[in-house]
Amino acid sequence: EAQVTQNPRYLITVTGKKLTVTCSQNMNHEYMSWYRQDPGLGLRQIYYSMNVEVTDKGDVPEGYKVSRKEKRNFPLILESPSPNQTSLYFCASSRKQSGELFFGEGSRLTVL
Amino acid sequence: AQSVTQPDIHITVSEGASLELRCNYSYGATPYLFWYVQSPGQGLQLLLKYFSGDTLVQGIKGFEAEFKRSQSSFNLRKPSVHWSDAAEYFCAVGAQDTGFQKLVFGTGTRLLVSP
């Protein structure tokens, strides 16, 4: 089954404790991206990648890191989480130039 | 800068009634427009997209949208709403030079369907 898989789906952590949210897609898509969803703000892009070893900042990259060492994986790293990073995070992938993003089911992160 | 406005935060429609969700965009060049739907507890799914050509675009689940350049609008419509359409709907605009990776989303409209 074609899918984008995120882990963990739910996480409660404390300020400053490094965490990684993994994202993997099995559709051989070239493009991958991370979004955060907050009430009243919709989805905002954190980072995106158009190829292996190529990443670019989205609209809200502060406090986040990403890497794209393999085509299928695009982990999101929070080096020192803060409460304002409490949010619902989505990973998405797409074929080159298609415009159709396939989303994971989301990872709900709470930072205390 | 690109931006998308969805003026309605919530809309309630009776089952079987018609639906129109509004979307206005701001973009300096040719806009590439999308509608996504998010069912409760799920990720987003593409309903339809407009790149060029016919300004009336058909999508999945019986939805359609009409691009009106003069009004900078891309409203989503459905002639008869089903209870399963209850979800949150997002309009988005993207640019071809970034492979549509830098999508800018609106804040969403939550659709409630009453019996």
Coordinates of N, CA and C in Angstrom, one line a residue:
Chain A
E1 N 0.8 -1.2 0.0 CA 0.0 0.0 0.0 C 0.9 1.2 0.0
A2 N 0.5 2.2 -0.9 CA 1.3 3.4 -1.0 C 1.0 4.3 0.3
Q3 N 2.1 4.7 0.9 CA 1.8 5.5 2.1 C 3.0 6.3 2.6
V4 N 2.7 7.3 3.4 CA 3.7 8.1 4.1 C 3.5 7.7 5.6
T5 N 4.6 7.3 6.2 CA 4.5 6.8 7.6 C 5.3 7.7 8.5
Q6 N 4.7 8.2 9.5 CA 5.3 9.0 10.5 C 5.4 8.3 11.9
N7 N 6.5 8.5 12.6 CA 6.6 8.0 14.0 C 7.4 9.0 14.8
P8 N 6.9 9.2 16.1 CA 5.7 8.6 16.7 C 4.5 9.4 16.3
R9 N 3.4 8.8 16.5 CA 2.1 9.5 16.2 C 1.7 10.5 17.4
Y10 N 2.1 10.1 18.5 CA 1.9 11.0 19.7 C 3.1 11.0 20.6
L11 N 3.5 12.2 21.1 CA 4.6 12.3 21.9 C 4.5 13.5 22.9
I12 N 4.7 13.2 24.2 CA 4.8 14.3 25.2 C 6.2 14.3 25.7
T13 N 6.9 15.5 25.6 CA 8.2 15.6 26.0 C 8.4 16.8 26.9
V14 N 9.6 17.1 27.3 CA 9.9 18.3 28.1 C 10.9 19.2 27.4
T15 N 10.8 20.4 27.7 CA 11.7 21.4 27.1 C 13.1 21.0 27.1
G16 N 13.8 21.1 26.0 CA 15.2 20.9 25.9 C 15.6 19.5 25.5
K17 N 14.7 18.5 25.6 CA 15.0 17.1 25.3 C 14.9 16.8 23.8
K18 N 16.0 16.6 23.2 CA 16.1 16.4 21.7 C 15.2 15.3 21.3
L19 N 14.5 15.5 20.2 CA 13.6 14.4 19.7 C 13.7 14.4 18.1
T20 N 13.3 13.3 17.6 CA 13.3 13.1 16.1 C 11.9 12.5 15.8
V21 N 11.3 13.1 14.8 CA 10.1 12.5 14.2 C 10.5 11.9 12.8
T22 N 10.3 10.7 12.7 CA 10.7 10.0 11.4 C 9.6 10.1 10.4
C23 N 10.0 10.1 9.2 CA 9.0 10.1 8.0 C 9.6 9.2 6.9
S24 N 8.8 8.3 6.4 CA 9.2 7.4 5.4 C 8.1 7.2 4.4
Q25 N 8.5 7.2 3.1 CA 7.5 7.0 2.0 C 7.9 5.9 1.1
N26 N 6.9 5.1 0.6 CA 7.3 4.0 -0.2 C 6.8 4.1 -1.6
M27 N 6.7 5.4 -2.1 CA 6.2 5.7 -3.4 C 7.3 6.2 -4.4
N28 N 8.5 6.1 -3.9 CA 9.7 6.6 -4.7 C 9.5 8.0 -5.2
H29 N 8.9 8.8 -4.3 CA 8.7 10.2 -4.6 C 10.0 11.0 -4.5
E30 N 10.2 12.0 -5.4 CA 11.4 12.8 -5.3 C 11.3 13.9 -4.2
Y31 N 10.1 14.4 -4.0 CA 9.9 15.6 -3.1 C 9.3 15.1 -1.8
M32 N 9.8 15.7 -0.7 CA 9.3 15.5 0.6 C 9.3 16.9 1.4
S33 N 8.3 17.0 2.4 CA 8.2 18.2 3.1 C 7.6 18.0 4.5
W34 N 7.8 19.0 5.4 CA 7.2 18.9 6.7 C 6.4 20.2 6.9
Y35 N 5.2 20.0 7.5 CA 4.3 21.1 7.9 C 4.0 20.9 9.3
R36 N 3.6 22.1 9.9 CA 3.0 22.1 11.2 C 1.6 22.7 11.1
Q37 N 0.6 22.1 11.8 CA -0.7 22.6 11.8 C -1.1 23.1 13.2
D38 N -1.5 24.4 13.2 CA -2.0 25.0 14.5 C -3.3 25.6 14.3
P39 N -4.2 25.6 15.3 CA -5.5 26.1 15.2 C -5.5 27.6 14.8
G40 N -6.3 27.8 13.7 CA -6.5 29.2 13.3 C -5.3 29.6 12.3
L41 N -4.3 28.8 12.2 CA -3.2 29.2 11.3 C -3.0 28.3 10.1
G42 N -3.8 27.2 10.1 CA -3.7 26.3 8.9 C -2.4 25.5 9.0
L43 N -1.9 25.2 7.8 CA -0.6 24.5 7.7 C 0.4 25.4 7.3
R44 N 1.6 25.3 7.9 CA 2.7 26.1 7.6 C 3.9 25.2 7.3
Q45 N 4.6 25.5 6.3 CA 5.7 24.7 5.9 C 7.0 24.9 6.7
I46 N 7.6 23.9 7.1 CA 8.8 24.0 8.0 C 10.0 23.8 7.1
Y47 N 10.2 22.7 6.4 CA 11.3 22.5 5.5 C 10.7 21.6 4.3
Y48 N 11.4 21.7 3.2 CA 11.1 20.8 2.1 C 12.4 20.3 1.4
S49 N 12.3 19.2 0.7 CA 13.4 18.7 0.0 C 13.0 18.2 -1.4
M50 N 13.8 18.6 -2.4 CA 13.4 18.3 -3.8 C 14.3 17.2 -4.3
N51 N 15.3 16.7 -3.5 CA 16.2 15.7 -3.9 C 17.0 15.2 -2.7
V52 N 17.6 14.1 -2.8 CA 18.5 13.6 -1.8 C 19.6 14.6 -1.6
E53 N 19.9 14.9 -0.3 CA 21.0 15.8 0.1 C 20.6 17.3 -0.2
V54 N 19.4 17.6 -0.7 CA 19.0 18.9 -1.0 C 17.8 19.3 -0.1
T55 N 18.0 20.3 0.8 CA 16.8 20.7 1.6 C 16.8 22.2 1.6
D56 N 15.6 22.8 1.8 CA 15.4 24.2 1.8 C 14.4 24.6 2.9
K57 N 14.5 25.8 3.4 CA 13.7 26.3 4.5 C 12.3 26.6 3.9
G58 N 11.3 26.3 4.7 CA 10.0 26.8 4.4 C 9.7 28.1 5.1
D59 N 8.5 28.2 5.6 CA 8.1 29.5 6.2 C 8.4 29.6 7.7
V60 N 8.5 28.5 8.4 CA 8.7 28.5 9.8 C 9.8 27.5 10.2
P61 N 11.1 27.7 9.7 CA 12.1 26.7 10.0 C 12.8 26.8 11.3
E62 N 12.6 27.9 12.1 CA 13.4 28.1 13.3 C 13.1 27.0 14.3
G63 N 14.2 26.5 14.9 CA 14.1 25.5 15.9 C 14.0 24.0 15.4
Y64 N 14.1 23.9 14.1 CA 14.0 22.6 13.4 C 15.2 22.3 12.5
K65 N 15.5 21.0 12.4 CA 16.5 20.6 11.4 C 15.9 19.4 10.7
V66 N 16.4 19.2 9.4 CA 16.0 18.0 8.7 C 17.2 17.5 8.0
S67 N 17.1 16.3 7.4 CA 18.1 15.7 6.6 C 17.5 14.8 5.6
R68 N 18.1 14.7 4.4 CA 17.6 13.8 3.4 C 18.8 13.0 2.8
K69 N 19.1 11.9 3.6 CA 20.2 11.1 3.2 C 19.8 10.0 2.2
E70 N 18.5 9.6 2.3 CA 18.0 8.6 1.4 C 16.7 9.2 0.8
K71 N 16.3 8.7 -0.3 CA 15.2 9.2 -1.0 C 13.9 9.0 -0.2
R72 N 13.8 7.9 0.5 CA 12.5 7.5 1.2 C 12.3 8.2 2.5
N73 N 13.4 8.6 3.1 CA 13.3 9.1 4.5 C 13.6 10.6 4.7
F74 N 12.9 11.3 5.5 CA 13.0 12.7 5.7 C 12.7 13.0 7.2
P75 N 13.6 12.7 8.1 CA 13.3 13.0 9.5 C 13.3 14.5 9.9
L76 N 12.5 14.8 10.9 CA 12.4 16.1 11.4 C 13.0 16.1 12.8
I77 N 14.0 17.0 13.1 CA 14.7 17.0 14.3 C 14.5 18.2 15.1
L78 N 14.1 18.1 16.4 CA 14.0 19.2 17.2 C 15.1 19.1 18.3
E79 N 16.1 19.9 18.1 CA 17.3 19.8 18.9 C 17.1 20.2 20.4
S80 N 16.3 21.2 20.6 CA 16.0 21.7 21.9 C 14.5 22.2 21.9
P81 N 13.6 21.3 22.0 CA 12.2 21.6 21.9 C 11.7 22.7 22.9
S82 N 10.8 23.5 22.5 CA 10.3 24.5 23.4 C 8.7 24.4 23.3
P83 N 8.0 24.9 24.3 CA 6.6 24.8 24.3 C 5.9 25.3 23.1
N84 N 6.5 26.3 22.4 CA 5.8 26.9 21.2 C 5.9 26.0 20.0
Q85 N 6.6 24.8 20.2 CA 6.7 23.8 19.2 C 5.6 22.7 19.4
T86 N 4.8 22.9 20.4 CA 3.7 22.0 20.6 C 2.7 22.2 19.4
S87 N 2.5 21.1 18.7 CA 1.7 21.3 17.4 C 1.4 19.9 16.8
L88 N 0.7 19.9 15.7 CA 0.5 18.7 14.9 C 1.3 18.8 13.7
Y89 N 2.2 17.8 13.5 CA 3.1 17.8 12.4 C 2.8 16.8 11.3
F90 N 2.9 17.2 10.1 CA 2.6 16.4 9.0 C 3.8 16.3 8.0
C91 N 4.2 15.1 7.6 CA 5.1 14.9 6.6 C 4.3 14.6 5.3
A92 N 4.9 15.1 4.2 CA 4.2 14.8 2.9 C 5.3 14.5 1.8
S93 N 4.9 13.8 0.8 CA 5.7 13.5 -0.3 C 5.0 13.7 -1.6
S94 N 5.7 13.9 -2.7 CA 5.0 14.0 -4.0 C 6.0 13.7 -5.1
R95 N 5.5 13.3 -6.3 CA 6.3 13.2 -7.5 C 6.7 14.6 -8.0
K96 N 7.8 14.6 -8.7 CA 8.3 15.8 -9.2 C 7.3 16.6 -10.0
Q97 N 7.0 17.8 -9.7 CA 6.1 18.7 -10.5 C 4.7 18.3 -10.5
S98 N 4.3 17.4 -9.7 CA 2.9 16.9 -9.8 C 1.9 17.8 -9.0
G99 N 2.4 18.4 -7.9 CA 1.5 19.2 -7.1 C 0.6 18.4 -6.2
E100 N 0.6 17.1 -6.3 CA -0.2 16.3 -5.4 C 0.6 15.8 -4.3
L101 N 0.4 16.4 -3.1 CA 1.1 15.9 -1.9 C 0.3 14.8 -1.3
F102 N 1.1 13.7 -0.9 CA 0.6 12.6 -0.1 C 1.0 12.8 1.4
F103 N 0.1 12.9 2.3 CA 0.4 13.2 3.6 C 0.4 12.0 4.5
G104 N 1.2 12.0 5.5 CA 1.2 11.1 6.6 C 0.0 11.4 7.5
E105 N -0.2 10.6 8.5 CA -1.4 10.8 9.4 C -1.1 11.8 10.5
G106 N 0.1 12.3 10.6 CA 0.3 13.3 11.5 C 1.0 12.8 12.8
S107 N 1.8 13.7 13.4 CA 2.4 13.4 14.7 C 2.1 14.5 15.7
R108 N 1.3 14.2 16.7 CA 1.0 15.3 17.7 C 2.0 15.3 18.8
L109 N 2.7 16.5 18.8 CA 3.8 16.7 19.8 C 3.4 17.7 20.8
T110 N 3.6 17.4 22.1 CA 3.4 18.3 23.2 C 4.7 18.5 23.9
V111 N 5.1 19.7 24.1 CA 6.3 20.1 24.8 C 6.0 20.8 26.1
L112 N 6.3 20.2 27.2 CA 6.0 20.8 28.5 C 7.1 21.6 29.1
Chain B
A1 N 4.2 38.4 -2.3 CA 4.2 37.1 -1.6 C 2.8 36.4 -1.8
Q2 N 2.8 35.1 -1.9 CA 1.6 34.4 -2.0 C 0.8 34.4 -0.8
S3 N -0.5 34.4 -0.9 CA -1.4 34.2 0.3 C -2.7 33.7 -0.2
V4 N -3.4 33.0 0.8 CA -4.7 32.4 0.5 C -5.6 32.8 1.7
T5 N -6.8 33.2 1.4 CA -7.8 33.6 2.4 C -9.0 32.7 2.2
Q6 N -9.3 32.0 3.3 CA -10.6 31.3 3.4 C -11.5 32.0 4.4
P7 N -12.4 32.8 4.0 CA -13.1 33.7 4.9 C -14.0 33.0 5.9
D8 N -14.4 31.8 5.6 CA -15.4 31.1 6.5 C -14.6 30.1 7.3
I9 N -14.7 30.2 8.6 CA -14.0 29.3 9.5 C -14.9 28.0 9.7
H10 N -16.2 28.2 9.8 CA -17.1 27.1 9.9 C -18.2 27.3 8.9
I11 N -18.7 26.2 8.4 CA -20.0 26.2 7.6 C -20.8 25.0 7.9
T12 N -22.1 25.2 8.1 CA -23.0 24.1 8.4 C -23.9 24.0 7.2
V13 N -24.1 22.8 6.7 CA -24.9 22.5 5.5 C -25.8 21.3 5.8
S14 N -27.0 21.3 5.4 CA -27.9 20.2 5.6 C -27.5 19.1 4.6
E15 N -27.6 17.9 5.0 CA -27.3 16.8 4.1 C -28.2 16.9 2.8
G16 N -27.6 16.7 1.7 CA -28.4 16.9 0.4 C -28.4 18.3 -0.2
A17 N -28.0 19.2 0.6 CA -28.0 20.6 0.1 C -26.7 20.8 -0.6
S18 N -26.7 21.9 -1.4 CA -25.4 22.3 -2.1 C -24.5 23.0 -1.2
L19 N -23.2 23.0 -1.7 CA -22.1 23.6 -0.9 C -21.2 24.4 -1.7
E20 N -20.8 25.6 -1.2 CA -19.8 26.3 -1.8 C -18.8 26.8 -0.7
L21 N -17.6 26.5 -0.9 CA -16.5 27.0 0.1 C -15.7 28.0 -0.7
R22 N -15.4 29.2 0.0 CA -14.8 30.3 -0.7 C -13.3 30.2 -0.5
C23 N -12.6 30.7 -1.5 CA -11.1 30.8 -1.4 C -10.7 31.9 -2.3
N24 N -9.9 32.9 -1.7 CA -9.3 34.0 -2.5 C -7.8 33.9 -2.3
Y25 N -7.1 34.2 -3.4 CA -5.7 34.1 -3.4 C -5.1 35.4 -3.8
S26 N -3.8 35.5 -3.4 CA -3.0 36.6 -3.9 C -1.7 36.1 -4.4
Y27 N -1.4 36.3 -5.7 CA -0.2 35.8 -6.3 C 0.1 36.6 -7.5
G28 N 1.4 36.9 -7.6 CA 1.8 37.8 -8.7 C 1.8 37.2 -10.1
A29 N 2.1 35.9 -10.2 CA 2.2 35.3 -11.5 C 1.0 34.3 -11.7
T30 N 1.2 33.4 -12.6 CA 0.1 32.4 -12.9 C -0.1 31.6 -11.6
P31 N -1.3 31.6 -11.1 CA -1.5 30.8 -9.8 C -1.7 29.3 -10.2
Y32 N -1.2 28.5 -9.3 CA -1.5 27.0 -9.4 C -2.2 26.7 -8.1
L33 N -3.4 26.3 -8.2 CA -4.3 26.2 -7.1 C -4.8 24.8 -6.8
F34 N -5.0 24.6 -5.5 CA -5.3 23.3 -5.0 C -6.4 23.4 -3.9
W35 N -7.2 22.3 -3.8 CA -8.1 22.1 -2.7 C -7.7 20.7 -2.1
Y36 N -7.5 20.7 -0.7 CA -7.3 19.5 0.0 C -8.4 19.4 1.1
V37 N -8.6 18.1 1.4 CA -9.6 17.8 2.5 C -8.9 17.0 3.6
Q38 N -9.2 17.3 4.8 CA -8.7 16.6 6.0 C -9.8 16.1 6.8
S39 N -10.0 14.8 6.8 CA -11.0 14.1 7.6 C -10.4 14.0 9.0
P40 N -11.3 13.9 10.0 CA -10.9 13.9 11.4 C -9.8 12.9 11.7
G41 N -8.7 13.3 12.3 CA -7.6 12.4 12.6 C -6.8 11.9 11.5
Q42 N -6.9 12.5 10.3 CA -6.2 12.0 9.2 C -5.3 13.1 8.6
G43 N -4.5 12.7 7.7 CA -3.7 13.7 6.9 C -4.6 14.3 5.8
L44 N -4.0 15.2 5.0 CA -4.7 15.8 4.0 C -4.7 15.0 2.7
Q45 N -5.8 15.1 1.9 CA -5.9 14.4 0.6 C -6.3 15.4 -0.4
L46 N -5.7 15.3 -1.6 CA -5.9 16.2 -2.7 C -7.3 16.0 -3.3
L47 N -8.2 17.0 -3.4 CA -9.5 16.9 -4.0 C -9.4 17.3 -5.5
L48 N -8.7 18.3 -5.8 CA -8.5 18.8 -7.2 C -7.5 19.8 -7.3
K49 N -7.0 20.1 -8.5 CA -6.0 21.1 -8.7 C -6.3 21.9 -10.0
Y50 N -5.9 23.1 -10.1 CA -6.0 23.9 -11.3 C -4.6 24.4 -11.7
F51 N -4.2 24.0 -12.9 CA -2.9 24.4 -13.4 C -3.1 25.4 -14.6
S52 N -4.0 25.0 -15.5 CA -4.3 25.9 -16.7 C -5.5 25.3 -17.4
G53 N -5.9 26.0 -18.5 CA -6.9 25.4 -19.3 C -8.3 25.7 -18.8
D54 N -9.2 24.8 -18.9 CA -10.6 24.9 -18.5 C -10.7 25.4 -17.0
T55 N -11.4 26.5 -16.8 CA -11.5 27.1 -15.5 C -12.4 26.4 -14.5
L56 N -13.1 25.4 -15.0 CA -14.0 24.6 -14.1 C -13.3 23.2 -14.0
V57 N -12.9 22.9 -12.8 CA -12.1 21.7 -12.6 C -12.9 20.7 -11.8
Q58 N -12.8 19.5 -12.3 CA -13.5 18.4 -11.6 C -12.5 17.6 -10.7
G59 N -13.0 17.2 -9.6 CA -12.2 16.5 -8.6 C -12.8 15.2 -8.2
I60 N -12.2 14.6 -7.1 CA -12.8 13.4 -6.6 C -13.9 13.7 -5.7
K61 N -14.7 12.6 -5.4 CA -15.8 12.7 -4.4 C -16.9 13.7 -4.9
G62 N -17.0 14.0 -6.2 CA -18.1 14.8 -6.7 C -17.8 16.3 -6.5
F63 N -16.7 16.7 -6.1 CA -16.3 18.1 -6.0 C -15.9 18.7 -7.3
E64 N -16.1 20.0 -7.4 CA -15.6 20.8 -8.5 C -15.2 22.2 -8.0
A65 N -14.3 22.9 -8.7 CA -13.9 24.2 -8.4 C -13.8 25.1 -9.6
E66 N -14.1 26.3 -9.5 CA -14.0 27.3 -10.6 C -13.0 28.3 -10.3
F67 N -12.1 28.5 -11.3 CA -11.1 29.5 -11.2 C -11.6 30.8 -11.9
K68 N -11.6 31.9 -11.1 CA -12.0 33.2 -11.7 C -10.9 34.2 -11.4
R69 N -10.1 34.4 -12.5 CA -9.0 35.3 -12.4 C -9.4 36.7 -12.0
S70 N -10.5 37.2 -12.6 CA -10.9 38.6 -12.3 C -11.3 38.8 -10.8
Q71 N -11.7 37.7 -10.1 CA -12.0 37.8 -8.7 C -11.0 37.2 -7.8
S72 N -9.9 36.7 -8.4 CA -8.8 36.0 -7.6 C -9.4 35.0 -6.7
S73 N -10.3 34.2 -7.3 CA -11.0 33.2 -6.5 C -10.9 31.8 -7.0
F74 N -11.1 30.9 -6.2 CA -11.1 29.4 -6.6 C -12.0 28.7 -5.6
N75 N -13.3 28.9 -5.8 CA -14.3 28.4 -4.9 C -14.6 26.9 -5.2
L76 N -14.8 26.2 -4.1 CA -15.1 24.7 -4.2 C -16.6 24.5 -4.1
R77 N -17.1 23.6 -4.9 CA -18.5 23.4 -4.9 C -18.9 21.9 -4.9
K78 N -20.0 21.6 -4.4 CA -20.6 20.3 -4.5 C -22.1 20.4 -4.6
P79 N -22.8 19.7 -5.5 CA -24.2 20.0 -5.7 C -25.1 19.3 -4.6
S80 N -24.6 18.2 -3.9 CA -25.4 17.6 -2.9 C -24.4 17.0 -1.9
V81 N -24.5 17.5 -0.7 CA -23.5 17.1 0.4 C -24.0 15.9 1.1
H82 N -23.0 15.0 1.4 CA -23.3 13.8 2.1 C -22.7 13.9 3.5
W83 N -23.2 13.1 4.5 CA -22.7 13.3 5.8 C -21.2 13.0 5.9
S84 N -20.7 12.1 5.0 CA -19.3 11.8 5.0 C -18.4 12.9 4.5
D85 N -19.0 14.0 4.0 CA -18.2 15.2 3.6 C -17.8 16.0 4.7
A86 N -18.3 15.8 5.9 CA -17.9 16.6 7.1 C -16.4 16.4 7.3
A87 N -15.7 17.5 7.3 CA -14.2 17.5 7.3 C -13.7 19.0 7.3
E88 N -12.4 19.1 7.3 CA -11.9 20.5 7.1 C -11.3 20.6 5.7
Y89 N -11.5 21.7 5.1 CA -11.1 21.9 3.7 C -10.1 23.0 3.6
F90 N -9.0 22.8 2.9 CA -7.9 23.7 2.7 C -7.7 24.1 1.3
C91 N -7.6 25.4 1.0 CA -7.3 25.9 -0.3 C -5.8 26.2 -0.2
A92 N -5.1 26.0 -1.3 CA -3.6 26.3 -1.3 C -3.2 26.8 -2.7
V93 N -2.1 27.6 -2.7 CA -1.5 28.1 -3.9 C -0.1 27.7 -4.0
G94 N 0.5 27.4 -5.1 CA 1.8 27.0 -5.3 C 2.5 27.6 -6.5
A95 N 3.8 27.5 -6.5 CA 4.6 28.0 -7.7 C 5.3 26.8 -8.4
Q96 N 5.3 26.9 -9.7 CA 5.9 25.8 -10.5 C 7.4 25.8 -10.3
D97 N 8.1 26.9 -10.1 CA 9.5 27.0 -10.0 C 10.1 26.2 -8.8
T98 N 9.3 25.9 -7.8 CA 9.7 25.1 -6.7 C 9.0 23.7 -6.8
G99 N 8.5 23.4 -7.9 CA 7.9 22.1 -8.1 C 6.7 21.9 -7.2
F100 N 6.0 23.0 -6.9 CA 4.8 23.1 -6.1 C 5.1 22.5 -4.7
Q101 N 6.4 22.6 -4.2 CA 6.7 22.2 -2.9 C 6.5 23.3 -1.9
K102 N 6.5 24.6 -2.3 CA 6.2 25.6 -1.4 C 4.7 26.0 -1.4
L103 N 3.9 25.1 -1.1 CA 2.5 25.4 -1.1 C 2.2 26.3 0.1
V104 N 1.3 27.3 -0.1 CA 0.8 28.2 0.9 C -0.6 27.8 1.1
F105 N -1.0 27.4 2.3 CA -2.3 27.0 2.6 C -3.1 28.1 3.3
G106 N -4.4 28.1 3.0 CA -5.3 28.9 3.8 C -5.5 28.3 5.2
T107 N -6.3 29.0 6.0 CA -6.5 28.6 7.4 C -7.6 27.5 7.5
G108 N -8.2 27.2 6.4 CA -9.2 26.1 6.5 C -10.6 26.5 6.8
T109 N -11.5 25.7 6.2 CA -13.0 25.8 6.6 C -13.5 24.5 7.0
R110 N -14.0 24.5 8.2 CA -14.6 23.3 8.8 C -16.0 23.1 8.3
L111 N -16.3 22.0 7.7 CA -17.7 21.8 7.2 C -18.4 20.8 8.1
L112 N -19.5 21.3 8.6 CA -20.4 20.4 9.4 C -21.6 20.1 8.6
V113 N -22.1 18.9 8.7 CA -23.2 18.4 7.9 C -24.3 18.0 8.9
S114 N -25.5 18.7 8.8 CA -26.6 18.4 9.7 C -27.5 17.4 9.0
P115 N -28.2 16.6 9.8 CA -29.1 15.6 9.2 C -30.3 16.2 8.5

